[in-house]
Amino acid sequence: MTRHFPYILRLVVCGLAATVLISWSLAAWSTLTSAEVNRPPFDSRFPPLGITPPAGWELRTWVPRRGPGLRHDIVTEMEWIGSRLGMMEGRGNRYMERAAAGWPVPCLQWATDDDTKPGPILRGLPVPLPHREWPERRLPLKPLWAGLAVDVAVWTIAAMVLVTWFGFVRANRRIRRGLCPWCAYPASGTAVCPECGRAAKALRTPGPS
Ligand SMILES: [Zn+2]
């Protein structure tokens, strides 16, 4: 187990890198579609993603939007007029939004306003995209730990499958060429590689090159 530790660690690092890159790609480019617009009283899924509306806000609209691997929620004091949010004079028109991205489950998130956890980690990184559209896209930085664990596990397994498959293909190619499958030393006709000392049964029967 100890011998395999660096190998496993490398795979987990690959899985983590894939998780973050996929989450950021989805946050930047996944196509959002508007879901139904909710008004108070909000159902049990509210507040979405753990948003804590600042004290004193009178929330009137919750707009959940969804895309592949991306969810984006807006909660606001504005009213939904037809197909957009409309400001009203003489009252608060504040809004806050939160997005979570990742596949197969959301693993990173950002928010514009949260009275409980301010700071750049929660606000994410604004991305300058050529085709900017509303809502603004940001790269999320705040981990959703359960989702992160799931996604890293999935992409670590994917990395393991890929590395195993690549190693298998490479070993087969070397064996066909009469080389040691481990170190590529020309070891045709020997049972044990004289270079790396590893046994390789397949070396006894090198195929036609
Ligand atoms: Zn060898």
Short mmCIF file of C-alpha atoms and ligand atoms in Angstrom, two decimals:
data_model
loop_
_atom_site.label_atom_id
_atom_site.label_comp_id
_atom_site.label_asym_id
_atom_site.label_seq_id
_atom_site.Cartn_x
_atom_site.Cartn_y
_atom_site.Cartn_z
CA MET A 1 0.00 0.00 0.00
CA THR A 2 2.82 2.39 0.98
CA ARG A 3 4.56 1.64 -2.32
CA HIS A 4 1.44 2.68 -4.23
CA PHE A 5 0.93 5.89 -2.26
CA PRO A 6 2.66 8.29 -4.71
CA TYR A 7 0.76 6.66 -7.59
CA ILE A 8 -2.58 7.08 -5.84
CA LEU A 9 -1.69 10.63 -4.78
CA ARG A 10 -0.91 11.56 -8.39
CA LEU A 11 -4.25 10.16 -9.52
CA VAL A 12 -6.13 12.09 -6.82
CA VAL A 13 -4.32 15.29 -7.85
CA CYS A 14 -5.36 14.59 -11.46
CA GLY A 15 -8.93 13.96 -10.27
CA LEU A 16 -8.96 17.22 -8.31
CA ALA A 17 -7.55 19.19 -11.26
CA ALA A 18 -10.16 17.68 -13.60
CA THR A 19 -12.92 18.46 -11.09
CA VAL A 20 -11.94 22.13 -10.83
CA LEU A 21 -11.39 22.57 -14.60
CA ILE A 22 -14.73 20.96 -15.43
CA SER A 23 -16.51 23.02 -12.78
CA TRP A 24 -14.98 26.25 -14.11
CA SER A 25 -15.75 25.33 -17.73
CA LEU A 26 -19.38 24.69 -16.83
CA ALA A 27 -19.56 27.91 -14.78
CA ALA A 28 -18.26 29.86 -17.78
CA TRP A 29 -20.00 28.19 -20.72
CA SER A 30 -22.91 26.00 -19.66
CA THR A 31 -26.15 27.24 -21.20
CA LEU A 32 -28.69 28.34 -18.62
CA THR A 33 -32.41 28.07 -19.15
CA SER A 34 -34.92 29.87 -17.00
CA ALA A 35 -36.97 27.74 -14.72
CA GLU A 36 -40.27 28.76 -13.20
CA VAL A 37 -40.20 32.01 -11.29
CA ASN A 38 -41.11 31.64 -7.63
CA ARG A 39 -42.79 34.12 -5.35
CA PRO A 40 -43.39 33.98 -1.62
CA PRO A 41 -44.23 31.88 0.15
CA PHE A 42 -41.19 30.02 -1.18
CA ASP A 43 -41.24 26.26 -1.04
CA SER A 44 -39.04 24.04 1.09
CA ARG A 45 -36.12 24.31 -1.35
CA PHE A 46 -35.76 27.95 -0.34
CA PRO A 47 -33.41 29.53 0.44
CA PRO A 48 -31.56 27.93 -2.48
CA LEU A 49 -28.02 26.66 -1.90
CA GLY A 50 -27.99 28.00 1.61
CA ILE A 51 -28.32 31.68 0.68
CA THR A 52 -28.81 33.78 3.76
CA PRO A 53 -30.77 36.87 2.69
CA PRO A 54 -29.48 39.95 4.51
CA ALA A 55 -31.66 41.10 7.38
CA GLY A 56 -34.26 43.62 6.39
CA TRP A 57 -34.58 42.45 2.80
CA GLU A 58 -38.08 41.83 1.59
CA LEU A 59 -37.61 39.13 -1.02
CA ARG A 60 -40.30 39.03 -3.69
CA THR A 61 -38.85 36.83 -6.40
CA TRP A 62 -36.65 33.77 -6.65
CA VAL A 63 -35.44 32.88 -10.13
CA PRO A 64 -33.76 29.48 -10.30
CA ARG A 65 -31.93 28.90 -13.58
CA ARG A 66 -30.43 25.58 -14.61
CA GLY A 67 -27.93 24.37 -17.19
CA PRO A 68 -25.82 21.23 -17.66
CA GLY A 69 -23.68 21.04 -14.53
CA LEU A 70 -24.66 24.55 -13.47
CA ARG A 71 -27.34 26.06 -11.28
CA HIS A 72 -27.78 29.75 -10.80
CA ASP A 73 -30.23 31.34 -8.40
CA ILE A 74 -31.31 34.95 -8.05
CA VAL A 75 -33.29 36.15 -5.07
CA THR A 76 -34.47 39.71 -5.22
CA GLU A 77 -36.79 42.38 -3.92
CA MET A 78 -37.77 43.15 -7.53
CA GLU A 79 -40.86 41.86 -9.26
CA TRP A 80 -40.77 39.55 -12.28
CA ILE A 81 -42.42 41.46 -15.13
CA GLY A 82 -43.07 39.30 -18.15
CA SER A 83 -39.60 37.97 -18.89
CA ARG A 84 -37.38 40.16 -16.77
CA LEU A 85 -36.93 41.72 -13.37
CA GLY A 86 -38.48 45.14 -13.01
CA MET A 87 -37.54 47.83 -10.52
CA MET A 88 -40.20 49.58 -8.51
CA GLU A 89 -39.85 53.11 -7.26
CA GLY A 90 -40.05 53.86 -3.61
CA ARG A 91 -38.86 50.55 -2.26
CA GLY A 92 -35.85 48.25 -2.12
CA ASN A 93 -34.74 46.67 -5.39
CA ARG A 94 -31.76 44.74 -4.14
CA TYR A 95 -30.85 41.33 -5.44
CA MET A 96 -28.36 38.60 -4.73
CA GLU A 97 -27.32 35.63 -6.76
CA ARG A 98 -25.51 32.40 -6.22
CA ALA A 99 -24.20 29.84 -8.68
CA ALA A 100 -22.88 26.33 -8.21
CA ALA A 101 -21.08 24.32 -10.89
CA GLY A 102 -19.63 20.85 -11.28
CA TRP A 103 -20.24 17.46 -12.78
CA PRO A 104 -21.70 14.98 -11.91
CA VAL A 105 -22.76 17.16 -8.96
CA PRO A 106 -22.14 20.85 -8.15
CA CYS A 107 -18.88 21.15 -6.21
CA LEU A 108 -17.87 24.84 -6.27
CA GLN A 109 -19.98 27.95 -5.82
CA TRP A 110 -19.95 31.73 -5.73
CA ALA A 111 -22.39 34.39 -4.58
CA THR A 112 -22.72 38.14 -5.00
CA ASP A 113 -24.01 38.91 -1.54
CA ASP A 114 -24.08 37.02 1.66
CA ASP A 115 -24.13 38.81 4.96
CA THR A 116 -22.68 35.84 6.77
CA LYS A 117 -19.61 35.02 4.68
CA PRO A 118 -18.20 38.01 2.84
CA GLY A 119 -14.90 37.95 0.98
CA PRO A 120 -13.36 37.07 -2.38
CA ILE A 121 -13.55 33.30 -1.84
CA LEU A 122 -17.31 33.41 -1.91
CA ARG A 123 -17.53 35.97 -4.70
CA GLY A 124 -15.56 33.97 -7.25
CA LEU A 125 -13.44 35.25 -10.12
CA PRO A 126 -15.12 37.33 -12.83
CA VAL A 127 -14.30 35.87 -16.25
CA PRO A 128 -13.89 38.12 -19.28
CA LEU A 129 -15.75 36.12 -21.92
CA PRO A 130 -16.15 37.33 -25.51
CA HIS A 131 -19.92 36.80 -25.45
CA ARG A 132 -20.99 38.27 -22.17
CA GLU A 133 -24.58 37.72 -21.29
CA TRP A 134 -26.72 38.15 -18.25
CA PRO A 135 -26.24 36.78 -15.68
CA GLU A 136 -22.57 37.51 -15.21
CA ARG A 137 -20.33 34.45 -15.28
CA ARG A 138 -17.77 33.87 -12.56
CA LEU A 139 -15.37 31.08 -11.68
CA PRO A 140 -16.50 29.65 -8.34
CA LEU A 141 -13.94 29.20 -5.56
CA LYS A 142 -15.94 28.15 -2.52
CA PRO A 143 -16.04 24.36 -2.09
CA LEU A 144 -19.26 22.46 -1.52
CA TRP A 145 -17.50 19.69 0.35
CA ALA A 146 -19.89 16.79 -0.24
CA GLY A 147 -20.09 17.56 -3.96
CA LEU A 148 -16.34 18.02 -4.16
CA ALA A 149 -15.77 14.60 -2.59
CA VAL A 150 -18.11 12.96 -5.12
CA ASP A 151 -16.62 14.72 -8.15
CA VAL A 152 -13.00 14.14 -7.13
CA ALA A 153 -13.78 10.43 -6.56
CA VAL A 154 -15.43 10.16 -10.00
CA TRP A 155 -12.60 11.93 -11.86
CA THR A 156 -9.89 10.09 -9.90
CA ILE A 157 -11.45 6.79 -11.00
CA ALA A 158 -11.63 8.15 -14.56
CA ALA A 159 -7.92 9.08 -14.38
CA MET A 160 -7.11 5.61 -13.05
CA VAL A 161 -8.98 3.93 -15.91
CA LEU A 162 -7.22 6.17 -18.43
CA VAL A 163 -3.75 5.58 -16.95
CA THR A 164 -4.36 1.81 -16.72
CA TRP A 165 -5.59 1.66 -20.30
CA PHE A 166 -2.64 3.71 -21.55
CA GLY A 167 -0.20 1.48 -19.63
CA PHE A 168 -1.84 -1.63 -21.05
CA VAL A 169 -1.63 -0.34 -24.62
CA ARG A 170 1.99 0.75 -24.17
CA ALA A 171 3.03 -2.59 -22.61
CA ASN A 172 1.41 -4.53 -25.44
CA ARG A 173 3.15 -2.39 -28.03
CA ARG A 174 6.52 -2.97 -26.35
CA ILE A 175 5.95 -6.72 -26.08
CA ARG A 176 5.13 -6.89 -29.79
CA ARG A 177 8.42 -5.14 -30.53
CA GLY A 178 10.38 -7.56 -28.28
CA LEU A 179 10.98 -4.93 -25.58
CA CYS A 180 10.53 -5.13 -21.84
CA PRO A 181 6.94 -3.93 -21.15
CA TRP A 182 8.13 -2.04 -18.07
CA CYS A 183 11.26 -0.18 -19.20
CA ALA A 184 11.40 -0.75 -22.99
CA TYR A 185 14.81 -2.48 -22.78
CA PRO A 186 15.37 -4.89 -25.69
CA ALA A 187 14.75 -8.09 -23.77
CA SER A 188 13.46 -10.45 -26.42
CA GLY A 189 13.55 -14.13 -25.46
CA THR A 190 14.27 -13.63 -21.75
CA ALA A 191 11.95 -14.35 -18.85
CA VAL A 192 13.35 -11.59 -16.65
CA CYS A 193 14.40 -8.20 -17.95
CA PRO A 194 18.18 -7.77 -17.51
CA GLU A 195 17.75 -3.99 -17.26
CA CYS A 196 15.01 -3.54 -14.62
CA GLY A 197 14.88 -7.10 -13.27
CA ARG A 198 11.13 -7.39 -13.51
CA ALA A 199 9.62 -10.64 -14.61
CA ALA A 200 7.57 -10.49 -17.72
CA LYS A 201 5.94 -13.72 -18.78
CA ALA A 202 4.92 -12.24 -22.07
CA LEU A 203 8.58 -11.79 -23.04
CA ARG A 204 8.89 -15.50 -23.79
CA THR A 205 6.50 -15.18 -26.68
CA PRO A 206 7.25 -11.97 -28.49
CA GLY A 207 4.84 -11.57 -31.32
CA PRO A 208 5.75 -10.54 -34.86
CA SER A 209 6.86 -6.94 -34.86
ZN ZN B 1 12.78 -3.89 -18.05
#
